[in-house]
Amino acid sequence: MKSGAAAIRAAIIDLDGTMLHTVPDFELALNGMRAEFGLAPITQQIIEPMVGKGSEKLIRDVLARDFDTDRIDAVFNDAMAAYQRHYLAINGERATLYPHVIEGLQALKDLGLRLACVTNKPVAFTQPLLAKKGLTPYFELVYGGDSFPRKKPDPMPLLQVCRDFDVEPARVVAIGDSSNDAEAARAAGCFVLSVPYGYNHGKPVQSINSDGIVGSLLEAAELISAHNKANS
Ligand SMILES: O=C(O)COP(=O)(O)O
Ligand SMILES: [Mg+2]
């Protein structure tokens, strides 16, 4: 991150691919939905690059493997309802925390940062999942893909967090696994750090327009601490 810039006061943290490896949950829910339409199961490998752009795009992409656009339009509402039913039934059962997530969140809090979780996951999936994984107490704010009219890569949810926290975007860092998070952060005027272990739509993490790649949220906290010392 640049020196000569403002100290960081808040962090906006992504969920899928950043804090939790959720593809195993997506596998159960999506294949539950597919079975209702007589479609064969698809693998985690196929699903992984599809995650991160919200439920509507995910359902369309998953159905597009077998159906043309007209058929997708015709079944979309039923498919979405089936997917939501399956997802809520298994939410968090197979998802796992990535290494050093809890330690990283604690370290960010210990630096005095305010924390928000901004995900493209529907908020009705997000709240119980954060609770089940012990993440709820770390976040003052949680916004999902359906919290606002526009989701990441639009800056709208990030700008709302800045307003809620009354912190300038230049003093906020977004931490995520994908170009989606980085584009939203750039458009909002926030810093952006990227983790390399998540789901960047099948592209290498190095292709993300980021201020730095960090191996974990704990490493992100160490980098932010150094940045704040250099810019205090
Ligand atoms: O698209 C989703 O469902 C979630 O994606 P995100 O948590 O990486 O924003
Ligand atoms: Mg993500």
PDB file of N, CA and C in Angstrom, residues 99-166:
ATOM      1  N   PRO A  99      -7.511 -20.693   7.049  1.00  0.00           N
ATOM      2  CA  PRO A  99      -6.570 -20.486   8.158  1.00  0.00           C
ATOM      3  C   PRO A  99      -6.436 -19.004   8.557  1.00  0.00           C
ATOM      4  N   HIS A 100      -6.325 -18.790   9.865  1.00  0.00           N
ATOM      5  CA  HIS A 100      -6.031 -17.471  10.450  1.00  0.00           C
ATOM      6  C   HIS A 100      -7.119 -16.413  10.233  1.00  0.00           C
ATOM      7  N   VAL A 101      -8.345 -16.857   9.962  1.00  0.00           N
ATOM      8  CA  VAL A 101      -9.433 -15.879   9.794  1.00  0.00           C
ATOM      9  C   VAL A 101      -9.773 -15.237  11.145  1.00  0.00           C
ATOM     10  N   ILE A 102     -10.004 -16.063  12.151  1.00  0.00           N
ATOM     11  CA  ILE A 102     -10.386 -15.534  13.468  1.00  0.00           C
ATOM     12  C   ILE A 102      -9.248 -14.676  14.041  1.00  0.00           C
ATOM     13  N   GLU A 103      -8.015 -15.188  13.964  1.00  0.00           N
ATOM     14  CA  GLU A 103      -6.863 -14.419  14.478  1.00  0.00           C
ATOM     15  C   GLU A 103      -6.728 -13.098  13.711  1.00  0.00           C
ATOM     16  N   GLY A 104      -6.965 -13.150  12.410  1.00  0.00           N
ATOM     17  CA  GLY A 104      -6.867 -11.942  11.579  1.00  0.00           C
ATOM     18  C   GLY A 104      -7.922 -10.916  11.961  1.00  0.00           C
ATOM     19  N   LEU A 105      -9.170 -11.373  12.158  1.00  0.00           N
ATOM     20  CA  LEU A 105     -10.246 -10.447  12.544  1.00  0.00           C
ATOM     21  C   LEU A 105      -9.936  -9.827  13.901  1.00  0.00           C
ATOM     22  N   GLN A 106      -9.441 -10.648  14.815  1.00  0.00           N
ATOM     23  CA  GLN A 106      -9.096 -10.140  16.150  1.00  0.00           C
ATOM     24  C   GLN A 106      -7.973  -9.105  16.049  1.00  0.00           C
ATOM     25  N   ALA A 107      -6.961  -9.400  15.209  1.00  0.00           N
ATOM     26  CA  ALA A 107      -5.831  -8.474  15.040  1.00  0.00           C
ATOM     27  C   ALA A 107      -6.296  -7.158  14.419  1.00  0.00           C
ATOM     28  N   LEU A 108      -7.217  -7.230  13.469  1.00  0.00           N
ATOM     29  CA  LEU A 108      -7.752  -6.001  12.852  1.00  0.00           C
ATOM     30  C   LEU A 108      -8.496  -5.176  13.899  1.00  0.00           C
ATOM     31  N   LYS A 109      -9.282  -5.852  14.732  1.00  0.00           N
ATOM     32  CA  LYS A 109     -10.008  -5.166  15.816  1.00  0.00           C
ATOM     33  C   LYS A 109      -9.024  -4.548  16.806  1.00  0.00           C
ATOM     34  N   ASP A 110      -7.956  -5.305  17.120  1.00  0.00           N
ATOM     35  CA  ASP A 110      -6.954  -4.819  18.070  1.00  0.00           C
ATOM     36  C   ASP A 110      -6.225  -3.573  17.545  1.00  0.00           C
ATOM     37  N   LEU A 111      -6.201  -3.418  16.221  1.00  0.00           N
ATOM     38  CA  LEU A 111      -5.616  -2.202  15.628  1.00  0.00           C
ATOM     39  C   LEU A 111      -6.564  -1.005  15.742  1.00  0.00           C
ATOM     40  N   GLY A 112      -7.785  -1.276  16.219  1.00  0.00           N
ATOM     41  CA  GLY A 112      -8.773  -0.201  16.376  1.00  0.00           C
ATOM     42  C   GLY A 112      -9.633  -0.003  15.142  1.00  0.00           C
ATOM     43  N   LEU A 113      -9.568  -0.931  14.187  1.00  0.00           N
ATOM     44  CA  LEU A 113     -10.364  -0.795  12.961  1.00  0.00           C
ATOM     45  C   LEU A 113     -11.815  -1.189  13.212  1.00  0.00           C
ATOM     46  N   ARG A 114     -12.724  -0.495  12.523  1.00  0.00           N
ATOM     47  CA  ARG A 114     -14.126  -0.907  12.512  1.00  0.00           C
ATOM     48  C   ARG A 114     -14.298  -1.894  11.372  1.00  0.00           C
ATOM     49  N   LEU A 115     -15.097  -2.935  11.594  1.00  0.00           N
ATOM     50  CA  LEU A 115     -15.190  -4.016  10.617  1.00  0.00           C
ATOM     51  C   LEU A 115     -16.615  -4.172  10.070  1.00  0.00           C
ATOM     52  N   ALA A 116     -16.689  -4.322   8.744  1.00  0.00           N
ATOM     53  CA  ALA A 116     -17.956  -4.637   8.080  1.00  0.00           C
ATOM     54  C   ALA A 116     -17.735  -5.844   7.181  1.00  0.00           C
ATOM     55  N   CYS A 117     -18.758  -6.692   7.077  1.00  0.00           N
ATOM     56  CA  CYS A 117     -18.721  -7.789   6.103  1.00  0.00           C
ATOM     57  C   CYS A 117     -19.628  -7.380   4.948  1.00  0.00           C
ATOM     58  N   VAL A 118     -19.078  -7.348   3.743  1.00  0.00           N
ATOM     59  CA  VAL A 118     -19.880  -7.070   2.546  1.00  0.00           C
ATOM     60  C   VAL A 118     -19.692  -8.216   1.563  1.00  0.00           C
ATOM     61  N   THR A 119     -20.765  -8.944   1.328  1.00  0.00           N
ATOM     62  CA  THR A 119     -20.744 -10.120   0.446  1.00  0.00           C
ATOM     63  C   THR A 119     -21.834  -9.984  -0.599  1.00  0.00           C
ATOM     64  N   ASN A 120     -21.695 -10.697  -1.699  1.00  0.00           N
ATOM     65  CA  ASN A 120     -22.775 -10.772  -2.681  1.00  0.00           C
ATOM     66  C   ASN A 120     -23.757 -11.902  -2.361  1.00  0.00           C
ATOM     67  N   LYS A 121     -23.478 -12.650  -1.299  1.00  0.00           N
ATOM     68  CA  LYS A 121     -24.409 -13.691  -0.837  1.00  0.00           C
ATOM     69  C   LYS A 121     -25.675 -13.017  -0.312  1.00  0.00           C
ATOM     70  N   PRO A 122     -26.856 -13.598  -0.560  1.00  0.00           N
ATOM     71  CA  PRO A 122     -28.062 -12.997   0.010  1.00  0.00           C
ATOM     72  C   PRO A 122     -27.933 -12.871   1.536  1.00  0.00           C
ATOM     73  N   VAL A 123     -28.469 -11.814   2.075  1.00  0.00           N
ATOM     74  CA  VAL A 123     -28.284 -11.548   3.500  1.00  0.00           C
ATOM     75  C   VAL A 123     -28.929 -12.641   4.358  1.00  0.00           C
ATOM     76  N   ALA A 124     -29.999 -13.276   3.862  1.00  0.00           N
ATOM     77  CA  ALA A 124     -30.660 -14.361   4.620  1.00  0.00           C
ATOM     78  C   ALA A 124     -29.772 -15.607   4.732  1.00  0.00           C
ATOM     79  N   PHE A 125     -28.830 -15.775   3.817  1.00  0.00           N
ATOM     80  CA  PHE A 125     -27.852 -16.875   3.941  1.00  0.00           C
ATOM     81  C   PHE A 125     -26.685 -16.425   4.823  1.00  0.00           C
ATOM     82  N   THR A 126     -26.349 -15.142   4.711  1.00  0.00           N
ATOM     83  CA  THR A 126     -25.126 -14.628   5.322  1.00  0.00           C
ATOM     84  C   THR A 126     -25.203 -14.605   6.848  1.00  0.00           C
ATOM     85  N   GLN A 127     -26.299 -14.076   7.374  1.00  0.00           N
ATOM     86  CA  GLN A 127     -26.405 -13.908   8.839  1.00  0.00           C
ATOM     87  C   GLN A 127     -26.271 -15.241   9.582  1.00  0.00           C
ATOM     88  N   PRO A 128     -27.054 -16.284   9.208  1.00  0.00           N
ATOM     89  CA  PRO A 128     -26.907 -17.555   9.936  1.00  0.00           C
ATOM     90  C   PRO A 128     -25.545 -18.208   9.730  1.00  0.00           C
ATOM     91  N   LEU A 129     -24.930 -17.992   8.554  1.00  0.00           N
ATOM     92  CA  LEU A 129     -23.628 -18.593   8.279  1.00  0.00           C
ATOM     93  C   LEU A 129     -22.548 -17.944   9.155  1.00  0.00           C
ATOM     94  N   LEU A 130     -22.584 -16.619   9.247  1.00  0.00           N
ATOM     95  CA  LEU A 130     -21.615 -15.930  10.120  1.00  0.00           C
ATOM     96  C   LEU A 130     -21.786 -16.406  11.562  1.00  0.00           C
ATOM     97  N   ALA A 131     -23.029 -16.553  11.989  1.00  0.00           N
ATOM     98  CA  ALA A 131     -23.296 -16.987  13.368  1.00  0.00           C
ATOM     99  C   ALA A 131     -22.766 -18.402  13.598  1.00  0.00           C
ATOM    100  N   LYS A 132     -23.050 -19.289  12.655  1.00  0.00           N
ATOM    101  CA  LYS A 132     -22.642 -20.699  12.798  1.00  0.00           C
ATOM    102  C   LYS A 132     -21.125 -20.839  12.882  1.00  0.00           C
ATOM    103  N   LYS A 133     -20.400 -19.948  12.202  1.00  0.00           N
ATOM    104  CA  LYS A 133     -18.931 -20.044  12.169  1.00  0.00           C
ATOM    105  C   LYS A 133     -18.265 -19.134  13.211  1.00  0.00           C
ATOM    106  N   GLY A 134     -19.050 -18.531  14.100  1.00  0.00           N
ATOM    107  CA  GLY A 134     -18.482 -17.714  15.182  1.00  0.00           C
ATOM    108  C   GLY A 134     -17.939 -16.372  14.718  1.00  0.00           C
ATOM    109  N   LEU A 135     -18.431 -15.877  13.573  1.00  0.00           N
ATOM    110  CA  LEU A 135     -17.884 -14.640  13.007  1.00  0.00           C
ATOM    111  C   LEU A 135     -18.720 -13.396  13.342  1.00  0.00           C
ATOM    112  N   THR A 136     -19.966 -13.604  13.760  1.00  0.00           N
ATOM    113  CA  THR A 136     -20.876 -12.474  13.991  1.00  0.00           C
ATOM    114  C   THR A 136     -20.293 -11.399  14.917  1.00  0.00           C
ATOM    115  N   PRO A 137     -19.665 -11.770  16.043  1.00  0.00           N
ATOM    116  CA  PRO A 137     -19.237 -10.732  16.991  1.00  0.00           C
ATOM    117  C   PRO A 137     -18.175  -9.767  16.440  1.00  0.00           C
ATOM    118  N   TYR A 138     -17.521 -10.128  15.346  1.00  0.00           N
ATOM    119  CA  TYR A 138     -16.456  -9.266  14.826  1.00  0.00           C
ATOM    120  C   TYR A 138     -16.974  -8.107  13.981  1.00  0.00           C
ATOM    121  N   PHE A 139     -18.243  -8.197  13.542  1.00  0.00           N
ATOM    122  CA  PHE A 139     -18.721  -7.222  12.559  1.00  0.00           C
ATOM    123  C   PHE A 139     -19.794  -6.287  13.122  1.00  0.00           C
ATOM    124  N   GLU A 140     -19.541  -4.984  12.944  1.00  0.00           N
ATOM    125  CA  GLU A 140     -20.548  -3.990  13.309  1.00  0.00           C
ATOM    126  C   GLU A 140     -21.638  -3.929  12.261  1.00  0.00           C
ATOM    127  N   LEU A 141     -21.273  -4.246  11.011  1.00  0.00           N
ATOM    128  CA  LEU A 141     -22.214  -4.155   9.897  1.00  0.00           C
ATOM    129  C   LEU A 141     -22.084  -5.383   9.009  1.00  0.00           C
ATOM    130  N   VAL A 142     -23.212  -5.860   8.505  1.00  0.00           N
ATOM    131  CA  VAL A 142     -23.197  -6.964   7.531  1.00  0.00           C
ATOM    132  C   VAL A 142     -24.157  -6.596   6.401  1.00  0.00           C
ATOM    133  N   TYR A 143     -23.631  -6.533   5.165  1.00  0.00           N
ATOM    134  CA  TYR A 143     -24.481  -6.290   4.000  1.00  0.00           C
ATOM    135  C   TYR A 143     -24.332  -7.436   3.010  1.00  0.00           C
ATOM    136  N   GLY A 144     -25.457  -7.849   2.425  1.00  0.00           N
ATOM    137  CA  GLY A 144     -25.459  -8.937   1.441  1.00  0.00           C
ATOM    138  C   GLY A 144     -25.725  -8.415   0.040  1.00  0.00           C
ATOM    139  N   GLY A 145     -25.777  -9.353  -0.912  1.00  0.00           N
ATOM    140  CA  GLY A 145     -25.971  -8.993  -2.316  1.00  0.00           C
ATOM    141  C   GLY A 145     -27.338  -8.398  -2.604  1.00  0.00           C
ATOM    142  N   ASP A 146     -28.294  -8.603  -1.688  1.00  0.00           N
ATOM    143  CA  ASP A 146     -29.637  -8.052  -1.877  1.00  0.00           C
ATOM    144  C   ASP A 146     -29.944  -6.933  -0.873  1.00  0.00           C
ATOM    145  N   SER A 147     -28.906  -6.390  -0.224  1.00  0.00           N
ATOM    146  CA  SER A 147     -29.132  -5.303   0.735  1.00  0.00           C
ATOM    147  C   SER A 147     -29.405  -3.971   0.034  1.00  0.00           C
ATOM    148  N   PHE A 148     -28.896  -3.826  -1.204  1.00  0.00           N
ATOM    149  CA  PHE A 148     -29.024  -2.568  -1.957  1.00  0.00           C
ATOM    150  C   PHE A 148     -29.427  -2.884  -3.391  1.00  0.00           C
ATOM    151  N   PRO A 149     -29.862  -1.869  -4.143  1.00  0.00           N
ATOM    152  CA  PRO A 149     -30.212  -2.134  -5.553  1.00  0.00           C
ATOM    153  C   PRO A 149     -29.036  -2.664  -6.371  1.00  0.00           C
ATOM    154  N   ARG A 150     -27.804  -2.287  -6.009  1.00  0.00           N
ATOM    155  CA  ARG A 150     -26.646  -2.775  -6.768  1.00  0.00           C
ATOM    156  C   ARG A 150     -25.644  -3.443  -5.837  1.00  0.00           C
ATOM    157  N   LYS A 151     -24.987  -4.508  -6.346  1.00  0.00           N
ATOM    158  CA  LYS A 151     -24.019  -5.264  -5.553  1.00  0.00           C
ATOM    159  C   LYS A 151     -22.627  -5.081  -6.141  1.00  0.00           C
ATOM    160  N   LYS A 152     -21.567  -5.588  -5.444  1.00  0.00           N
ATOM    161  CA  LYS A 152     -20.214  -5.580  -6.000  1.00  0.00           C
ATOM    162  C   LYS A 152     -20.234  -6.242  -7.382  1.00  0.00           C
ATOM    163  N   PRO A 153     -19.559  -5.762  -8.435  1.00  0.00           N
ATOM    164  CA  PRO A 153     -18.482  -4.768  -8.398  1.00  0.00           C
ATOM    165  C   PRO A 153     -18.910  -3.313  -8.317  1.00  0.00           C
ATOM    166  N   ASP A 154     -20.220  -3.036  -8.180  1.00  0.00           N
ATOM    167  CA  ASP A 154     -20.649  -1.658  -7.970  1.00  0.00           C
ATOM    168  C   ASP A 154     -20.164  -1.211  -6.588  1.00  0.00           C
ATOM    169  N   PRO A 155     -19.749   0.050  -6.453  1.00  0.00           N
ATOM    170  CA  PRO A 155     -19.247   0.512  -5.150  1.00  0.00           C
ATOM    171  C   PRO A 155     -20.331   0.784  -4.108  1.00  0.00           C
ATOM    172  N   MET A 156     -21.615   0.692  -4.506  1.00  0.00           N
ATOM    173  CA  MET A 156     -22.714   1.113  -3.616  1.00  0.00           C
ATOM    174  C   MET A 156     -22.619   0.551  -2.182  1.00  0.00           C
ATOM    175  N   PRO A 157     -22.450  -0.774  -1.999  1.00  0.00           N
ATOM    176  CA  PRO A 157     -22.415  -1.268  -0.601  1.00  0.00           C
ATOM    177  C   PRO A 157     -21.206  -0.764   0.184  1.00  0.00           C
ATOM    178  N   LEU A 158     -20.068  -0.584  -0.502  1.00  0.00           N
ATOM    179  CA  LEU A 158     -18.865  -0.116   0.195  1.00  0.00           C
ATOM    180  C   LEU A 158     -19.028   1.348   0.603  1.00  0.00           C
ATOM    181  N   LEU A 159     -19.605   2.138  -0.298  1.00  0.00           N
ATOM    182  CA  LEU A 159     -19.813   3.564   0.022  1.00  0.00           C
ATOM    183  C   LEU A 159     -20.799   3.718   1.177  1.00  0.00           C
ATOM    184  N   GLN A 160     -21.786   2.808   1.237  1.00  0.00           N
ATOM    185  CA  GLN A 160     -22.738   2.868   2.362  1.00  0.00           C
ATOM    186  C   GLN A 160     -22.031   2.575   3.692  1.00  0.00           C
ATOM    187  N   VAL A 161     -21.105   1.608   3.675  1.00  0.00           N
ATOM    188  CA  VAL A 161     -20.333   1.315   4.892  1.00  0.00           C
ATOM    189  C   VAL A 161     -19.534   2.545   5.311  1.00  0.00           C
ATOM    190  N   CYS A 162     -18.889   3.206   4.356  1.00  0.00           N
ATOM    191  CA  CYS A 162     -18.102   4.412   4.676  1.00  0.00           C
ATOM    192  C   CYS A 162     -18.998   5.462   5.325  1.00  0.00           C
ATOM    193  N   ARG A 163     -20.195   5.641   4.768  1.00  0.00           N
ATOM    194  CA  ARG A 163     -21.140   6.606   5.357  1.00  0.00           C
ATOM    195  C   ARG A 163     -21.578   6.154   6.742  1.00  0.00           C
ATOM    196  N   ASP A 164     -21.902   4.874   6.894  1.00  0.00           N
ATOM    197  CA  ASP A 164     -22.353   4.355   8.196  1.00  0.00           C
ATOM    198  C   ASP A 164     -21.276   4.575   9.262  1.00  0.00           C
ATOM    199  N   PHE A 165     -20.014   4.340   8.876  1.00  0.00           N
ATOM    200  CA  PHE A 165     -18.904   4.474   9.827  1.00  0.00           C
ATOM    201  C   PHE A 165     -18.423   5.926   9.932  1.00  0.00           C
ATOM    202  N   ASP A 166     -18.921   6.794   9.024  1.00  0.00           N
ATOM    203  CA  ASP A 166     -18.456   8.184   8.966  1.00  0.00           C
ATOM    204  C   ASP A 166     -16.926   8.230   8.799  1.00  0.00           C
TER     205      ASP A 166
END
